[in-house]
PDB file of C-alpha atoms in Angstrom:
ATOM      1  CA  UNK A   1     164.622 103.917  16.761  1.00 39.00           C
ATOM      2  CA  UNK A   2     163.014 104.843  19.818  1.00 45.00           C
ATOM      3  CA  UNK A   3     163.947 108.194  18.845  1.00 43.00           C
ATOM      4  CA  UNK A   4     161.969 108.434  15.893  1.00 38.00           C
ATOM      5  CA  UNK A   5     158.481 106.464  17.671  1.00 45.00           C
ATOM      6  CA  UNK A   6     158.529 108.476  20.482  1.00 51.00           C
ATOM      7  CA  UNK A   7     158.232 112.332  19.735  1.00 64.00           C
ATOM      8  CA  UNK A   8     156.342 113.644  22.390  1.00 73.00           C
ATOM      9  CA  UNK A   9     157.853 114.156  25.795  1.00 83.00           C
ATOM     10  CA  UNK A  10     155.327 113.033  27.968  1.00 87.00           C
ATOM     11  CA  UNK A  11     152.482 109.633  28.048  1.00 89.00           C
ATOM     12  CA  UNK A  12     150.388 109.319  30.186  1.00 92.00           C
ATOM     13  CA  UNK A  13     149.986 106.126  32.312  1.00 93.00           C
ATOM     14  CA  UNK A  14     146.749 104.870  30.300  1.00 93.00           C
ATOM     15  CA  UNK A  15     148.864 105.777  27.061  1.00 90.00           C
ATOM     16  CA  UNK A  16     152.035 103.830  28.441  1.00 91.00           C
ATOM     17  CA  UNK A  17     149.716 100.617  29.241  1.00 92.00           C
ATOM     18  CA  UNK A  18     148.111 100.906  25.872  1.00 89.00           C
ATOM     19  CA  UNK A  19     151.309 100.808  24.165  1.00 84.00           C
ATOM     20  CA  UNK A  20     153.175  98.200  26.034  1.00 87.00           C
ATOM     21  CA  UNK A  21     149.865  95.855  26.612  1.00 88.00           C
ATOM     22  CA  UNK A  22     150.238  96.084  30.231  1.00 93.00           C
ATOM     23  CA  UNK A  23     147.109  96.674  32.428  1.00 96.00           C
ATOM     24  CA  UNK A  24     147.912  99.929  35.077  1.00 95.00           C
ATOM     25  CA  UNK A  25     147.538  97.874  38.011  1.00 97.00           C
ATOM     26  CA  UNK A  26     150.623  95.776  36.770  1.00 97.00           C
ATOM     27  CA  UNK A  27     152.537  98.913  36.006  1.00 96.00           C
ATOM     28  CA  UNK A  28     151.462 100.751  39.639  1.00 95.00           C
ATOM     29  CA  UNK A  29     153.061  96.997  41.322  1.00 97.00           C
ATOM     30  CA  UNK A  30     156.019  97.147  39.287  1.00 97.00           C
ATOM     31  CA  UNK A  31     156.713 100.823  40.241  1.00 95.00           C
ATOM     32  CA  UNK A  32     157.109  99.905  44.039  1.00 96.00           C
ATOM     33  CA  UNK A  33     158.774  96.979  43.239  1.00 96.00           C
ATOM     34  CA  UNK A  34     161.668  98.126  40.757  1.00 96.00           C
ATOM     35  CA  UNK A  35     163.619 101.513  41.635  1.00 92.00           C
ATOM     36  CA  UNK A  36     164.561 102.064  38.290  1.00 91.00           C
ATOM     37  CA  UNK A  37     160.256 102.727  37.892  1.00 94.00           C
ATOM     38  CA  UNK A  38     159.687 106.620  38.968  1.00 92.00           C
ATOM     39  CA  UNK A  39     158.105 108.295  36.792  1.00 92.00           C
ATOM     40  CA  UNK A  40     157.821 112.162  37.638  1.00 92.00           C
ATOM     41  CA  UNK A  41     154.116 113.293  38.237  1.00 92.00           C
ATOM     42  CA  UNK A  42     152.613 116.478  36.844  1.00 92.00           C
ATOM     43  CA  UNK A  43     150.475 118.927  39.123  1.00 93.00           C
ATOM     44  CA  UNK A  44     147.778 117.229  39.508  1.00 93.00           C
ATOM     45  CA  UNK A  45     149.595 113.968  40.637  1.00 91.00           C
ATOM     46  CA  UNK A  46     149.263 112.342  37.188  1.00 93.00           C
ATOM     47  CA  UNK A  47     152.182 109.909  36.377  1.00 92.00           C
ATOM     48  CA  UNK A  48     153.752 111.004  33.425  1.00 94.00           C
ATOM     49  CA  UNK A  49     156.120 109.020  31.442  1.00 93.00           C
ATOM     50  CA  UNK A  50     159.208 110.282  29.487  1.00 91.00           C
ATOM     51  CA  UNK A  51     160.826 107.548  26.546  1.00 86.00           C
ATOM     52  CA  UNK A  52     163.455 107.084  29.068  1.00 87.00           C
ATOM     53  CA  UNK A  53     160.609 105.716  31.823  1.00 91.00           C
ATOM     54  CA  UNK A  54     159.005 103.585  28.638  1.00 90.00           C
ATOM     55  CA  UNK A  55     161.931 102.281  27.859  1.00 89.00           C
ATOM     56  CA  UNK A  56     162.698 101.037  31.598  1.00 92.00           C
ATOM     57  CA  UNK A  57     159.566  99.471  31.504  1.00 94.00           C
ATOM     58  CA  UNK A  58     160.048  97.774  28.721  1.00 92.00           C
ATOM     59  CA  UNK A  59     163.126  96.404  29.868  1.00 93.00           C
ATOM     60  CA  UNK A  60     161.250  95.251  33.383  1.00 95.00           C
ATOM     61  CA  UNK A  61     158.909  93.432  30.747  1.00 95.00           C
ATOM     62  CA  UNK A  62     161.369  92.110  29.144  1.00 93.00           C
ATOM     63  CA  UNK A  63     162.935  90.526  31.698  1.00 95.00           C
ATOM     64  CA  UNK A  64     159.830  89.378  33.807  1.00 97.00           C
ATOM     65  CA  UNK A  65     158.295  87.810  30.296  1.00 95.00           C
ATOM     66  CA  UNK A  66     160.897  86.884  27.798  1.00 92.00           C
ATOM     67  CA  UNK A  67     163.463  86.027  30.041  1.00 94.00           C
ATOM     68  CA  UNK A  68     161.414  84.428  32.985  1.00 96.00           C
ATOM     69  CA  UNK A  69     162.731  86.223  35.875  1.00 96.00           C
ATOM     70  CA  UNK A  70     161.157  86.668  39.309  1.00 97.00           C
ATOM     71  CA  UNK A  71     160.642  90.170  40.661  1.00 97.00           C
ATOM     72  CA  UNK A  72     163.770  89.686  42.725  1.00 97.00           C
ATOM     73  CA  UNK A  73     165.495  88.247  39.942  1.00 97.00           C
ATOM     74  CA  UNK A  74     165.024  90.901  37.816  1.00 96.00           C
ATOM     75  CA  UNK A  75     166.189  93.445  40.345  1.00 96.00           C
ATOM     76  CA  UNK A  76     169.313  91.992  40.993  1.00 96.00           C
ATOM     77  CA  UNK A  77     169.846  91.753  36.796  1.00 94.00           C
ATOM     78  CA  UNK A  78     169.172  95.499  36.642  1.00 94.00           C
ATOM     79  CA  UNK A  79     171.283  96.429  39.365  1.00 93.00           C
ATOM     80  CA  UNK A  80     174.192  94.474  37.349  1.00 94.00           C
ATOM     81  CA  UNK A  81     173.349  96.513  34.515  1.00 91.00           C
ATOM     82  CA  UNK A  82     173.545  99.594  36.325  1.00 90.00           C
ATOM     83  CA  UNK A  83     176.729  98.610  37.827  1.00 91.00           C
ATOM     84  CA  UNK A  84     178.500  98.017  34.757  1.00 90.00           C
ATOM     85  CA  UNK A  85     176.989 100.786  33.183  1.00 89.00           C
ATOM     86  CA  UNK A  86     174.818  99.075  30.325  1.00 86.00           C
ATOM     87  CA  UNK A  87     171.779  99.856  31.681  1.00 83.00           C
ATOM     88  CA  UNK A  88     170.645 102.681  28.787  1.00 82.00           C
ATOM     89  CA  UNK A  89     172.173 100.164  26.126  1.00 82.00           C
ATOM     90  CA  UNK A  90     169.878  97.233  27.511  1.00 84.00           C
ATOM     91  CA  UNK A  91     166.674  99.355  27.754  1.00 80.00           C
ATOM     92  CA  UNK A  92     167.436 101.006  24.213  1.00 76.00           C
ATOM     93  CA  UNK A  93     167.876  97.292  22.960  1.00 78.00           C
ATOM     94  CA  UNK A  94     164.778  95.866  24.408  1.00 81.00           C
ATOM     95  CA  UNK A  95     162.734  99.194  23.496  1.00 74.00           C
ATOM     96  CA  UNK A  96     163.081  99.099  19.458  1.00 70.00           C
ATOM     97  CA  UNK A  97     161.713  95.915  18.889  1.00 66.00           C
ATOM     98  CA  UNK A  98     159.109  96.104  21.468  1.00 65.00           C
ATOM     99  CA  UNK A  99     157.778  99.300  20.365  1.00 64.00           C
ATOM    100  CA  UNK A 100     157.745  98.465  16.671  1.00 64.00           C
ATOM    101  CA  UNK A 101     155.582  95.098  17.748  1.00 68.00           C
ATOM    102  CA  UNK A 102     153.051  97.510  18.882  1.00 65.00           C
ATOM    103  CA  UNK A 103     152.673  99.980  16.383  1.00 65.00           C
ATOM    104  CA  UNK A 104     152.307  97.018  14.244  1.00 69.00           C
ATOM    105  CA  UNK A 105     149.800  95.268  16.021  1.00 72.00           C
ATOM    106  CA  UNK A 106     148.010  98.806  16.448  1.00 70.00           C
ATOM    107  CA  UNK A 107     147.815  99.611  12.316  1.00 73.00           C
ATOM    108  CA  UNK A 108     146.555  96.112  11.520  1.00 78.00           C
ATOM    109  CA  UNK A 109     143.803  96.910  14.033  1.00 77.00           C
ATOM    110  CA  UNK A 110     143.225 100.109  12.271  1.00 77.00           C
ATOM    111  CA  UNK A 111     143.797  98.619   8.667  1.00 82.00           C
ATOM    112  CA  UNK A 112     141.084  95.901   9.595  1.00 82.00           C
ATOM    113  CA  UNK A 113     138.503  98.343  10.832  1.00 82.00           C
ATOM    114  CA  UNK A 114     139.556 100.786   7.708  1.00 84.00           C
ATOM    115  CA  UNK A 115     139.350  98.003   4.930  1.00 85.00           C
ATOM    116  CA  UNK A 116     136.111  97.770   3.088  1.00 78.00           C
ATOM    117  CA  UNK A 117     134.273  94.746   3.401  1.00 78.00           C
ATOM    118  CA  UNK A 118     134.279  92.515  -0.347  1.00 74.00           C
ATOM    119  CA  UNK A 119     131.551  93.135  -2.499  1.00 77.00           C
ATOM    120  CA  UNK A 120     128.034  91.165  -1.826  1.00 69.00           C
ATOM    121  CA  UNK A 121     128.606  90.714   2.125  1.00 59.00           C
TER     122      UNK A 121
END
């Protein structure tokens, strides 16, 4: 599902934060805490995220915000997933619903902006 949604190869930090609903400082902090979050940097030194990077961020967000793991607990869970060979499967399982929810929210906001007011207002 996420392959359909994410057609571009690279996304900026701001685009990823908007898509996922995080503040940039939170994402930068997570990069310092989780080895799996290591986006590459372009020639200008800006972080660029690929689909897999975004899926990793979504998995970390899921573990911290929905499953209520601590930073250390989430690190351990990611290690266990990696050792069991389930990391990619887990991140793809989380990415589909998360991205669909974010896109739905953006579309609803756009609809609200584009909807004409009722006559007489």
